[in-house]
Amino acid sequence: MDMNEKDYVVVVQCSIVKQRCPGYLCEKAFNERTGGFAEYPRDRNYRMIFIECGGCCGRAVHRKLSLLKRTIQKKEGLDKGRIVVQLASCVSKNNYHGPPCPHLDYIKTLIDRIGLDLRQDTVISAKSEQRRQEGLYE
Ligand code: SF4
Ligand code: SF4
């Protein structure tokens, strides 16, 4: 996926985790182009929106992203190919919040059906990465 061909980034975060988390570390990872954002060119500006999955089982992701896709097309003529969805690490990764979302495959299927490009992970903490390598996390 060529990140130079994207204009709009949609980060999908876990609604349960977001009851406490302000999402700062996701934003920081993007700002610094680290973790799941390492492949985004630093000198390119992106529009960005953060949405929650809407709660288990994540089905609201389909409605939210479908509406977003249609609205962006209508208001700005932006094709869906210019949009990239980024699953936050609290959805996609095993970390101190817990294992990945139990509905991860379902959410990925929903996004695939809308025809939007998908990437996984946002912030990747050094400690969690070390625990993954040690086999403590999957
Ligand atoms: S990945 Fe971390 S910072 Fe981002 S929304 Fe989830 S818990 Fe918050
Ligand atoms: S569906 Fe997954 S990402 Fe959404 S609230 Fe439930 S556990 Fe979190």
XYZ file of C-alpha atoms and ligand atoms in Angstrom:
154
model
C 0.000 0.000 0.000
C 1.460 3.351 -1.062
C 0.757 5.850 1.718
C 1.440 8.711 -0.700
C -1.821 7.784 -2.408
C -3.863 8.245 0.768
C -5.362 11.500 2.002
C -7.594 10.461 4.859
C -6.781 8.259 7.858
C -9.516 6.701 9.987
C -8.335 5.204 13.272
C -10.770 2.695 14.780
C -10.411 2.310 18.538
C -11.950 -0.115 21.048
C -15.040 1.406 22.700
C -14.414 -0.426 25.958
C -10.826 0.795 26.232
C -11.890 4.299 25.210
C -14.028 4.560 28.337
C -10.742 5.385 30.018
C -8.226 6.130 27.287
C -8.157 9.560 25.627
C -6.287 8.112 22.656
C -3.238 10.267 23.141
C -0.724 7.517 22.412
C -2.413 6.759 19.090
C -2.141 10.421 18.125
C 1.460 10.597 19.331
C 2.424 7.543 17.266
C 0.919 9.179 14.206
C 2.548 12.528 14.883
C 5.931 10.859 15.262
C 5.294 8.322 12.471
C 6.127 5.395 14.709
C 4.517 2.002 15.335
C 1.746 1.297 12.842
C 2.341 4.701 11.225
C 6.018 4.192 10.425
C 5.318 3.865 6.706
C 3.471 7.173 6.461
C 5.692 9.840 4.883
C 6.620 12.486 7.418
C 6.370 15.352 4.978
C 2.833 14.564 3.912
C -0.236 16.034 5.590
C -3.189 13.777 6.232
C -6.716 14.427 7.277
C -7.538 12.247 10.245
C -10.486 11.053 12.262
C -10.704 8.799 15.319
C -13.790 6.638 15.739
C -14.791 3.983 18.237
C -15.955 0.535 17.187
C -19.301 1.188 18.902
C -18.997 -1.743 21.324
C -19.013 -5.502 20.912
C -19.353 -7.070 18.419
C -18.019 -4.140 16.408
C -20.862 -4.151 13.914
C -21.257 -0.361 14.117
C -17.932 -0.072 12.310
C -19.759 -0.970 9.100
C -22.376 1.758 9.510
C -19.899 4.405 10.588
C -17.403 3.766 7.822
C -20.079 3.407 5.137
C -21.522 6.786 6.114
C -18.079 8.359 6.264
C -17.171 6.996 2.845
C -20.391 8.311 1.298
C -20.164 11.704 2.998
C -16.547 12.324 2.008
C -17.396 11.382 -1.568
C -20.432 13.684 -1.575
C -18.837 16.685 0.136
C -15.345 16.559 -1.314
C -15.410 14.094 -4.191
C -12.798 12.005 -2.435
C -12.700 8.445 -3.741
C -12.662 5.596 -1.204
C -9.225 4.625 -2.486
C -7.849 7.777 -0.861
C -9.002 6.570 2.573
C -7.095 4.186 4.817
C -8.494 2.588 7.975
C -6.028 1.925 10.760
C -7.067 -0.433 13.554
C -5.766 0.873 16.876
C -3.458 -1.426 18.800
C -6.098 -1.947 21.506
C -8.140 -3.659 18.773
C -5.414 -5.456 16.865
C -2.685 -6.360 19.313
C -2.135 -8.371 22.445
C -0.937 -5.863 25.037
C -1.412 -4.809 28.627
C -5.050 -3.931 27.944
C -5.608 -7.593 27.130
C -5.646 -9.903 24.128
C -6.682 -8.536 20.738
C -10.358 -7.866 20.133
C -12.230 -11.198 20.045
C -14.141 -9.818 17.058
C -11.055 -8.759 15.127
C -11.689 -10.996 12.117
C -15.320 -9.914 12.001
C -14.382 -6.218 12.048
C -11.802 -6.797 9.323
C -14.458 -8.534 7.226
C -16.835 -5.588 7.673
C -14.173 -3.127 6.523
C -13.267 -5.345 3.600
C -16.905 -5.385 2.489
C -16.981 -1.602 2.395
C -13.939 -1.776 0.153
C -11.647 0.362 2.280
C -7.944 -0.307 2.645
C -6.991 -1.536 6.077
C -3.870 -1.446 8.179
C -3.304 -2.726 11.711
C -1.742 -1.210 14.827
C -1.129 2.327 16.026
C 1.095 2.710 19.081
C 3.496 -0.152 19.690
C 5.041 -0.014 23.148
C 8.581 -1.299 23.575
C 7.545 -3.278 26.665
C 4.672 -5.037 24.904
C 6.918 -5.806 21.937
C 9.484 -7.312 24.306
C 6.788 -9.442 25.946
C 5.642 -10.642 22.529
C 9.192 -11.672 21.681
C 9.464 -13.463 25.010
C 6.268 -15.331 24.217
C 4.353 -13.761 27.102
C 1.960 -12.128 24.602
C 0.870 -13.756 21.383
S -4.198 1.986 21.077
Fe -3.760 2.723 23.118
S -3.811 4.955 22.979
Fe -4.829 4.142 21.162
S -7.023 4.116 21.731
Fe -6.165 2.106 22.127
S -5.596 2.127 24.294
Fe -5.852 4.263 23.627
S -15.753 -5.283 19.464
Fe -13.591 -5.480 20.049
S -12.790 -3.430 19.728
Fe -15.034 -3.218 19.916
S -15.510 -2.909 22.102
Fe -15.604 -5.104 21.722
S -13.532 -5.798 22.271
Fe -13.382 -3.575 21.919
